Coordinates of C-alpha atoms and ligand atoms in Angstrom, one line a residue:
X1 CA 141.8 44.6 106.0
X2 CA 142.3 40.9 105.1
X3 CA 138.8 39.5 105.5
X4 CA 135.6 41.2 106.7
X5 CA 133.6 39.0 109.2
X6 CA 129.8 38.5 108.7
X7 CA 127.4 41.0 110.4
X8 CA 129.4 44.1 110.8
X9 CA 130.0 47.4 108.8
X10 CA 133.5 48.3 108.9
X11 CA 134.4 51.7 110.3
X12 CA 136.4 53.2 107.4
X13 CA 133.9 53.2 104.6
X14 CA 135.7 52.1 101.5
X15 CA 138.0 49.9 103.1
X16 CA 138.3 46.6 101.1
X17 CA 139.2 43.3 101.8
X18 CA 140.7 41.2 98.8
X19 CA 138.2 38.5 99.1
X20 CA 134.9 37.9 100.4
X21 CA 132.3 35.0 101.2
X22 CA 129.7 34.4 98.7
X23 CA 127.1 31.9 97.9
X24 CA 128.4 30.0 94.7
X25 CA 126.9 27.8 92.1
X26 CA 129.1 25.8 90.0
X27 CA 128.2 23.7 86.8
X28 CA 128.9 20.3 88.4
X29 CA 126.6 20.7 91.4
X30 CA 123.8 22.1 89.7
X31 CA 120.6 20.9 91.1
X32 CA 118.5 21.2 94.1
X33 CA 119.7 24.6 96.0
X34 CA 120.4 22.6 98.9
X35 CA 123.3 20.9 97.5
X36 CA 124.0 23.5 94.6
X37 CA 124.5 26.6 96.7
X38 CA 127.7 26.4 98.6
X39 CA 129.5 29.2 100.6
X40 CA 133.1 29.8 99.1
X41 CA 135.8 32.5 99.4
X42 CA 136.2 34.4 96.1
X43 CA 137.8 37.6 95.1
X44 CA 136.0 41.0 95.6
X45 CA 135.2 42.3 91.8
X46 CA 136.7 45.2 90.3
X47 CA 134.2 48.0 89.1
X48 CA 134.3 49.8 85.8
X49 CA 133.6 53.6 85.4
X50 CA 129.9 53.4 85.6
X51 CA 129.6 50.5 88.3
X52 CA 129.2 50.5 92.0
X53 CA 130.5 48.3 94.8
X54 CA 127.9 47.9 97.5
X55 CA 128.2 46.3 100.9
X56 CA 125.5 44.0 101.1
X57 CA 123.3 44.5 104.5
X58 CA 120.7 42.0 103.5
X59 CA 119.8 40.0 100.3
X60 CA 116.3 39.1 99.0
X61 CA 115.5 35.4 98.1
X62 CA 113.8 34.9 94.6
X63 CA 112.5 32.2 92.3
X64 CA 115.3 33.0 89.9
X65 CA 117.9 31.7 92.5
X66 CA 116.0 28.3 92.5
X67 CA 116.3 28.3 88.6
X68 CA 120.1 29.3 88.7
X69 CA 120.5 26.5 91.4
X70 CA 118.8 23.8 89.1
X71 CA 120.6 25.1 86.1
X72 CA 117.0 24.7 84.2
X73 CA 115.6 25.6 81.8
X74 CA 118.9 27.0 81.1
X75 CA 122.4 26.9 83.0
X76 CA 123.0 30.5 83.9
X77 CA 126.8 29.5 83.7
X78 CA 126.4 28.7 80.1
X79 CA 124.9 32.3 79.9
X80 CA 127.6 34.2 81.6
X81 CA 130.8 32.3 80.8
X82 CA 131.8 32.7 84.4
X83 CA 133.5 29.9 86.2
X84 CA 130.9 30.1 88.9
X85 CA 128.0 32.0 89.6
X86 CA 126.8 34.4 92.7
X87 CA 123.0 34.6 92.2
X88 CA 120.7 37.2 94.0
X89 CA 118.6 39.9 92.6
X90 CA 117.5 41.7 95.5
X91 CA 119.9 43.7 98.1
X92 CA 119.9 46.6 100.5
X93 CA 123.4 47.9 101.5
X94 CA 125.8 50.8 101.8
X95 CA 127.6 52.0 98.7
X96 CA 131.3 51.3 99.2
X97 CA 133.1 52.4 96.2
X98 CA 132.0 54.3 92.8
X99 CA 133.2 54.2 89.5
X100 CA 134.9 57.5 88.1
X101 CA 131.7 58.5 85.9
X102 CA 129.3 57.9 88.9
X103 CA 127.6 61.1 89.8
X104 CA 124.4 60.7 91.7
X105 CA 125.7 58.3 94.4
X106 CA 128.6 58.5 96.9
X107 CA 130.4 56.0 99.4
X108 CA 128.1 55.9 102.5
X109 CA 124.6 56.2 100.8
X110 CA 122.2 53.7 102.0
X111 CA 120.5 51.9 98.9
X112 CA 118.2 49.3 97.5
X113 CA 119.0 47.7 94.3
X114 CA 116.9 47.1 91.1
X115 CA 118.1 44.1 88.9
X116 CA 117.9 45.3 85.5
X117 CA 121.3 46.0 83.5
X118 CA 121.3 47.2 80.1
X119 CA 124.0 48.8 78.0
X120 CA 122.9 52.4 78.6
X121 CA 124.1 53.7 75.1
X122 CA 121.8 52.2 72.5
X123 CA 118.4 53.7 71.0
X124 CA 116.4 51.3 73.0
X125 CA 118.1 52.4 76.3
X126 CA 118.0 56.0 75.3
X127 CA 114.4 56.4 73.8
X128 CA 112.2 53.3 74.2
X129 CA 112.8 51.3 77.2
X130 CA 116.2 49.8 78.6
X131 CA 114.1 46.4 78.9
X132 CA 114.1 46.4 75.1
X133 CA 118.2 46.8 74.9
X134 CA 119.8 43.6 73.1
X135 CA 122.1 43.4 76.1
X136 CA 119.4 43.7 78.8
X137 CA 120.0 41.4 81.6
X138 CA 118.9 40.3 85.1
X139 CA 121.7 41.2 87.8
X140 CA 122.2 38.1 89.8
X141 CA 120.6 35.9 87.5
X142 CA 121.9 36.5 83.8
X143 CA 124.9 38.2 85.5
X144 CA 127.2 37.1 88.3
X145 CA 128.1 39.2 91.3
X146 CA 124.7 38.9 92.5
X147 CA 123.7 39.8 96.2
X148 CA 124.4 36.7 97.9
X149 CA 128.0 37.6 99.1
X150 CA 129.5 40.5 101.2
X151 CA 129.7 42.8 98.1
X152 CA 127.8 43.0 95.0
X153 CA 128.8 44.7 91.5
X154 CA 126.2 46.6 90.1
X155 CA 125.2 49.6 87.5
X156 CA 124.9 52.8 88.9
X157 CA 121.3 53.3 87.5
X158 CA 120.4 50.2 89.4
X159 CA 120.7 52.3 92.9
X160 CA 117.4 53.5 94.7
X161 CA 117.2 55.3 98.1
X162 CA 116.4 52.8 101.0
X163 CA 113.4 53.8 102.8
X164 CA 114.6 55.0 106.3
X165 CA 111.8 53.1 108.0
X166 CA 112.7 49.7 106.8
X167 CA 115.2 47.4 108.2
X168 CA 117.9 46.2 106.1
X169 CA 116.2 43.0 105.8
X170 CA 112.6 44.3 104.8
X171 CA 114.5 46.9 102.4
X172 CA 116.0 43.6 100.6
X173 CA 112.9 41.9 100.2
X174 CA 110.8 43.8 97.7
X175 CA 112.4 45.2 94.8
X176 CA 112.4 42.3 92.1
X177 CA 108.7 41.0 92.8
X178 CA 107.3 44.5 93.4
X179 CA 109.0 46.2 90.4
X180 CA 107.8 43.4 88.2
X181 CA 104.3 43.4 89.4
X182 CA 104.1 47.4 89.1
X183 CA 104.9 47.1 85.3
X184 CA 102.8 44.4 84.9
X185 CA 99.6 45.9 86.3
X186 CA 100.4 49.7 85.8
X187 CA 102.1 49.7 82.5
X188 CA 101.1 46.5 80.7
X189 CA 97.6 45.7 81.8
X190 CA 96.9 49.6 82.5
X191 CA 95.0 48.5 85.3
X192 CA 92.2 51.0 86.5
X193 CA 90.0 51.8 89.3
X194 CA 87.2 49.4 89.5
X195 CA 88.8 46.6 87.7
X196 CA 88.5 42.9 88.8
X197 CA 91.9 41.3 89.0
X198 CA 92.4 37.9 89.2
X199 CA 95.8 37.2 91.0
X200 CA 97.4 33.6 91.0
X201 CA 99.9 33.1 93.9
X202 CA 98.3 35.8 96.0
X203 CA 100.6 34.7 99.0
X204 CA 103.7 34.5 97.3
X205 CA 106.2 37.0 96.5
X206 CA 104.6 38.6 93.2
X207 CA 101.0 38.2 94.5
X208 CA 101.2 39.7 97.8
X209 CA 102.5 43.0 96.1
X210 CA 100.0 42.8 93.4
X211 CA 97.0 42.6 95.8
X212 CA 98.4 45.7 97.7
X213 CA 98.6 47.6 94.1
X214 CA 94.9 46.7 93.5
X215 CA 93.8 48.1 96.7
X216 CA 95.9 51.3 96.1
X217 CA 94.6 51.8 92.7
X218 CA 91.1 50.9 93.7
X219 CA 90.6 47.6 91.8
X220 CA 89.1 44.6 93.3
X221 CA 91.8 41.7 93.9
X222 CA 90.4 38.2 93.5
X223 CA 93.0 36.2 95.5
X224 CA 93.9 32.6 94.7
X225 CA 95.6 30.7 97.3
X226 CA 96.9 26.9 97.4
X227 CA 95.4 26.6 101.1
X228 CA 92.7 28.5 103.3
X229 CA 95.7 28.9 105.7
X230 CA 96.8 31.6 103.7
X231 CA 93.5 33.7 103.6
X232 CA 94.4 36.0 106.7
X233 CA 97.6 37.0 104.9
X234 CA 95.9 38.0 101.4
X235 CA 92.9 39.6 103.3
X236 CA 95.5 41.8 105.2
X237 CA 96.8 43.1 102.3
X238 CA 94.1 43.9 100.3
X239 CA 92.3 40.9 98.7
X240 CA 88.6 41.4 98.5
X241 CA 87.6 37.7 97.3
X242 CA 89.6 34.7 97.7
X243 CA 89.5 31.2 96.1
X244 CA 91.3 28.3 97.3
X245 CA 92.5 26.7 94.3
X246 CA 92.9 23.1 95.7
X247 CA 89.1 22.9 95.3
X248 CA 89.5 22.7 91.5
X249 CA 91.2 20.6 89.0
X250 CA 93.2 23.1 87.1
X251 CA 95.9 20.8 85.9
X252 CA 93.3 19.1 83.5
X253 CA 92.7 22.1 81.4
X254 CA 90.5 25.2 81.3
X255 CA 88.3 24.9 84.3
X256 CA 84.7 26.1 83.9
X257 CA 84.0 25.7 87.4
X258 CA 86.9 28.0 88.7
X259 CA 85.1 30.5 86.3
X260 CA 81.9 29.8 87.9
X261 CA 83.4 30.5 91.4
X262 CA 84.8 33.9 90.2
X263 CA 81.2 35.0 88.8
X264 CA 79.6 33.8 92.2
X265 CA 82.1 36.0 94.2
X266 CA 81.9 39.0 91.9
X267 CA 78.0 39.0 91.2
X268 CA 78.6 37.7 87.6
X269 CA 81.8 40.0 86.7
X270 CA 84.7 38.1 84.8
X271 CA 88.3 39.7 85.8
X272 CA 89.2 42.6 83.5
X273 CA 92.8 41.6 84.1
X274 CA 94.6 38.1 85.1
X275 CA 97.9 38.3 86.9
X276 CA 99.8 35.4 85.6
X277 CA 103.1 33.7 86.5
X278 CA 102.3 30.0 87.0
X279 CA 102.2 29.0 83.4
X280 CA 101.3 25.6 82.2
X281 CA 98.8 24.7 85.0
X282 CA 96.9 27.7 85.1
X283 CA 97.0 29.6 82.0
X284 CA 94.4 27.5 80.0
X285 CA 92.1 28.7 82.9
X286 CA 93.5 32.2 82.8
X287 CA 92.6 32.8 79.2
X288 CA 89.3 31.3 79.8
X289 CA 88.0 33.1 82.7
X290 CA 89.5 36.9 81.5
X291 CA 86.7 39.1 80.6
X292 CA 86.0 40.0 76.9
X293 CA 88.6 42.6 75.8
X294 CA 90.5 41.9 79.0
X295 CA 94.3 41.3 79.7
X296 CA 96.0 38.4 80.6
X297 CA 99.5 39.6 81.9
X298 CA 102.3 37.1 82.4
X299 CA 105.9 37.2 83.8
X300 CA 106.6 33.7 84.5
X301 CA 105.8 29.8 84.5
X302 CA 106.4 28.2 87.8
X303 CA 104.6 25.0 86.6
X304 CA 106.0 24.8 83.0
X305 CA 106.7 27.2 80.3
X306 CA 105.1 25.2 77.3
X307 CA 101.4 26.5 77.4
X308 CA 98.4 24.7 75.9
X309 CA 95.3 26.8 75.7
X310 CA 92.2 27.0 73.4
X311 CA 92.8 30.1 71.4
X312 CA 89.2 30.5 70.4
X313 CA 88.4 32.0 73.8
X314 CA 91.2 34.7 72.8
X315 CA 90.3 35.9 69.4
X316 CA 86.7 35.4 69.7
X317 CA 86.4 37.6 72.6
X318 CA 89.3 39.7 71.6
X319 CA 91.3 39.3 74.7
X320 CA 95.2 40.2 75.0
X321 CA 98.0 38.2 76.4
X322 CA 100.7 40.6 77.4
X323 CA 104.3 39.6 78.3
X324 CA 106.2 41.5 81.0
X325 CA 109.5 41.3 82.2
X326 CA 110.8 43.1 85.5
X327 CA 111.0 46.9 84.8
X328 CA 112.9 49.9 83.8
X329 CA 114.6 52.3 86.1
X330 CA 112.1 54.8 85.8
X331 CA 109.2 52.3 86.7
X332 CA 111.4 51.2 89.5
X333 CA 111.8 54.8 90.8
X334 CA 108.3 55.6 90.7
X335 CA 107.4 52.2 92.5
X336 CA 110.0 52.8 95.3
X337 CA 108.5 56.1 95.6
X338 CA 105.0 54.4 97.1
X339 CA 107.6 52.4 99.4
X340 CA 109.3 55.6 100.6
X341 CA 105.6 56.9 101.2
X342 CA 104.5 54.0 103.3
X343 CA 101.9 53.3 100.7
X344 CA 103.3 49.9 99.7
X345 CA 104.9 47.5 102.2
X346 CA 107.2 44.7 102.0
X347 CA 105.7 41.4 103.3
X348 CA 108.9 39.6 104.9
X349 CA 108.0 36.2 106.3
X350 CA 111.5 34.8 107.2
X351 CA 115.0 36.2 107.8
X352 CA 117.8 33.6 107.7
X353 CA 121.7 34.1 108.4
X354 CA 124.1 34.0 105.7
X355 CA 124.8 30.3 106.2
X356 CA 121.2 29.2 105.5
X357 CA 121.0 30.9 102.0
X358 CA 120.5 27.4 100.4
X359 CA 117.9 26.4 102.7
X360 CA 115.7 29.3 102.2
X361 CA 116.0 28.7 98.6
X362 CA 114.8 25.1 99.1
X363 CA 111.7 26.2 101.0
X364 CA 111.0 28.4 97.8
X365 CA 111.5 25.4 95.6
X366 CA 109.4 23.2 97.5
X367 CA 106.5 26.0 98.0
X368 CA 106.9 26.0 101.6
X369 CA 107.0 29.5 102.3
X370 CA 104.8 32.5 102.3
X371 CA 105.5 36.3 101.2
X372 CA 109.5 37.1 101.0
X373 CA 112.5 35.7 102.6
X374 CA 115.5 37.6 103.2
X375 CA 119.3 36.7 104.2
X376 CA 121.2 38.9 106.6
X377 CA 124.7 39.3 105.6
X378 CA 126.5 42.5 106.9
X379 CA 123.8 43.6 109.0
X380 CA 124.1 42.7 112.4
X381 CA 123.1 39.2 113.6
X382 CA 124.4 37.1 111.0
Ligands
NAP1 P1 106.6 32.5 94.9 O1 106.9 33.4 96.3 O2 107.2 31.1 95.1 O3 105.0 32.5 94.5 C1 104.5 31.6 93.7 C2 103.2 31.2 94.2 O4 102.3 30.5 93.0 C3 103.1 30.4 95.2 O5 103.0 31.0 96.5 C4 101.9 29.4 95.0 O6 101.0 29.8 95.6 C5 101.5 29.4 93.7 N1 101.7 28.2 92.9 C6 102.9 27.6 92.7 N2 102.6 26.5 92.1 C7 101.3 26.6 91.8 C8 100.4 25.8 90.8 N3 100.7 24.7 90.3 N4 99.2 26.5 90.4 C9 98.7 27.3 91.0 N5 99.5 28.2 91.6 C10 100.8 27.8 92.2 O7 107.3 33.1 93.6 P2 107.2 34.6 92.9 O8 108.5 35.4 93.7 O9 105.9 35.1 93.3 O10 107.3 34.3 91.5 C11 106.5 33.7 90.8 C12 107.0 33.2 89.4 O11 107.2 34.4 88.7 C13 108.4 32.3 89.1 O12 108.4 31.6 88.2 C14 109.2 33.9 89.0 O13 110.5 33.1 88.4 C15 108.4 34.6 87.9 N6 108.9 36.0 88.2 C16 109.3 36.4 87.0 C17 109.7 37.8 86.8 C18 110.1 38.5 85.8 O14 110.5 39.7 85.8 N7 110.0 38.1 84.5 C19 109.9 38.6 88.3 C20 109.6 38.0 89.3 C21 108.9 36.5 89.1 P3 99.7 28.7 96.4 O15 100.2 27.6 96.5 O16 99.2 29.7 97.6 O17 98.8 28.9 95.3

């Protein structure tokens, strides 16, 4: 086969073209996603003994694609040393070829992918947590051969069973944000039934899953949104209280007014856990409003990563700041089980054809989206 058309699954599993279509970022055009991400014809990658080549049926859009396109805060091409970058850290697909040492999966299996890669050989990988491995990387961000291409190259440990009740696009949409939120709330913040949990960006990719996890565990999600137009969405997925952040001047520093609003809604209870990923504009308020002995768990900084907060609120009230980054394979497997059982639902807002991958990332960069967006690649209709 010379070339594989989009939107089809070849009859013979394992049959490979030499080249494939991929959304490619190059150093000289880093900037806005709409110009940085362009479709090119590139070679299909070779796989190693413990790797798998997956036919990408659909891919999920994440904020790291925006960072990769911008080349900021760091150029991923500098990290990878590759001549070009194929972004994409979420996918659903069909196992197309397996390396000689792969035992758990075979060509034809329907899978979703988690995005953590590590060496698999060090003490951290084998006793502590693969997230602690010195070679730990996020596939499709810190490595190339991500999911915005007809084929993607991954480590075998990244594969998880695809929930049969989900479409390819739904299945491609949840991994990165859901597994991140799961580790943050379940393993890092040790969220308990009855906790009050303040969720920033509750209608966004991470947030809409975080509020579902709160409901499942029996915690009360206090959902923060940028406009009340998003209220029905967050109520549907489990928000107990809703705050429109546009009523508060959060950028000016820790907002006592925001804290008063939380107490008004909760009957005087501060959040046991604050779910943070916005960074500069919200972090000072997060540290202020968190309950005594509570935890601010943070995995990102959309509005800026240099944080300025009043540390007296932290030490005098004995709060914890917990950093968190994606999840290990065991956490991903446990979390994926809840999707297989129908207890957690992906919230897919829009599906785009492959040719509009850059446009979907631009919508995210401009905060003109809600929930998740997916790109259809080999699934029919592309
Ligand atoms: P997203 O879908 O864009 O959602 C983020 C939400 O944050 C938006 O919906 C927006 O909601 C809110 N927001 C944006 N600017 C804000 C501001 N200035 N103040 C308060 N709220 C603001 O993105 P996501 O997929 O949830 O990811 C969020 C962040 O986490 C990104 O920076 C991403 O890189 C990071 N992340 C890190 C990891 C990790 O493993 N470390 C994993 C996933 C994501 P409203 O406008 O409705 O408030």
